[in-house]
Short mmCIF file of C-alpha atoms in Angstrom, two decimals:
data_model
loop_
_atom_site.label_atom_id
_atom_site.label_comp_id
_atom_site.label_asym_id
_atom_site.label_seq_id
_atom_site.Cartn_x
_atom_site.Cartn_y
_atom_site.Cartn_z
CA MET A 1 88.64 98.43 107.94
CA ASP A 2 90.93 98.35 104.94
CA ARG A 3 92.50 95.49 103.03
CA ARG A 4 95.38 95.19 105.50
CA ASP A 5 92.99 94.84 108.44
CA GLY A 6 91.04 92.19 106.61
CA ASP A 7 94.22 90.30 105.82
CA LEU A 8 95.15 90.41 109.51
CA VAL A 9 91.75 88.97 110.40
CA LEU A 10 92.27 86.19 107.85
CA GLU A 11 95.73 85.48 109.27
CA GLY A 12 94.18 84.94 112.70
CA LEU A 13 95.65 87.95 114.46
CA TYR A 14 92.36 88.55 116.26
CA GLY A 15 91.72 84.88 116.91
CA PRO A 16 90.98 81.79 114.87
CA LEU A 17 88.22 81.80 112.28
CA SER A 18 85.98 78.96 111.25
CA ALA A 19 85.92 77.99 107.57
CA GLU A 20 82.59 79.79 107.21
CA GLN A 21 83.97 82.96 108.83
CA THR A 22 87.08 82.83 106.66
CA GLU A 23 84.92 82.56 103.54
CA ALA A 24 82.74 85.45 104.73
CA VAL A 25 85.71 87.74 105.44
CA GLN A 26 87.27 86.84 102.09
CA GLY A 27 83.97 87.63 100.38
CA ILE A 28 83.82 91.00 102.11
CA LEU A 29 87.36 91.81 101.02
CA ASP A 30 86.65 90.68 97.45
CA ASN A 31 83.51 92.80 97.30
CA ALA A 32 85.33 95.82 98.75
CA GLU A 33 88.01 95.43 96.07
CA HIS A 34 85.31 95.14 93.41
CA LEU A 35 83.64 98.31 94.72
CA LEU A 36 86.96 100.16 94.62
CA VAL A 37 87.44 99.12 91.00
CA GLN A 38 83.91 100.29 90.14
CA VAL A 39 84.46 103.69 91.77
CA THR A 40 87.79 104.04 89.97
CA ASN A 41 86.12 103.15 86.67
CA LEU A 42 83.38 105.72 87.31
CA LEU A 43 85.97 108.40 88.00
CA GLU A 44 87.86 107.47 84.84
CA MET A 45 84.65 107.68 82.80
CA SER A 46 84.08 111.14 84.19
CA ARG A 47 87.61 112.13 83.21
CA LEU A 48 87.02 110.72 79.71
CA GLU A 49 83.84 112.78 79.35
CA THR A 50 85.63 115.98 80.37
CA GLY A 51 88.53 115.27 78.04
CA SER A 52 91.14 115.07 80.79
CA LEU A 53 91.82 111.41 80.03
CA GLN A 54 92.55 109.88 76.65
CA LEU A 55 91.26 106.42 75.81
CA ALA A 56 93.82 103.91 74.58
CA VAL A 57 92.53 101.00 72.51
CA ASP A 58 94.53 97.83 73.01
CA GLU A 59 94.29 94.13 72.24
CA VAL A 60 93.24 91.77 75.02
CA VAL A 61 93.30 88.03 75.47
CA LEU A 62 89.59 87.27 75.61
CA HIS A 63 90.00 84.10 77.66
CA ASP A 64 91.94 85.99 80.35
CA LEU A 65 89.41 88.83 80.40
CA ILE A 66 86.46 86.45 80.81
CA SER A 67 88.28 84.52 83.54
CA GLU A 68 88.95 87.78 85.40
CA VAL A 69 85.30 88.87 85.17
CA VAL A 70 84.08 85.48 86.41
CA ALA A 71 86.57 85.50 89.30
CA ALA A 72 85.63 89.06 90.27
CA ASN A 73 81.96 88.11 90.45
CA ARG A 74 82.34 84.71 92.10
CA SER A 75 80.76 85.96 95.33
CA LEU A 76 77.62 86.89 93.39
CA LEU A 77 77.39 83.32 92.12
CA ARG A 78 77.53 81.61 95.52
CA ASP A 79 73.79 81.52 96.15
CA GLY A 80 73.26 79.41 93.03
CA LYS A 81 70.62 81.65 91.47
CA VAL A 82 72.97 82.51 88.61
CA GLU A 83 75.15 80.13 86.69
CA VAL A 84 78.00 81.21 84.45
CA LEU A 85 79.44 78.87 81.88
CA GLN A 86 82.82 79.78 80.50
CA GLU A 87 83.42 78.11 77.17
CA LEU A 88 85.85 79.31 74.54
CA ASP A 89 87.07 77.43 71.53
CA GLY A 90 90.65 77.71 70.37
CA SER A 91 89.89 79.91 67.36
#
């Protein structure tokens, strides 16, 4: 199953889903996307180590980066064993 298949399941092509099933399928798709990003990052690290990829240092908006990390790991937070507080001041 790839992302397109999962999207078709979510759209109800194979029949209606309950709210719980929809959440489960969305979690699976989110985790698959996260795994793909991790594998890509691992491959890029390997390329950095061999010198076939150059690292570019760039500025980031910290608030956006933290929001992205929290969103990417939301499925890990569902069981309530871990709590993440996102607080940034304006400075």
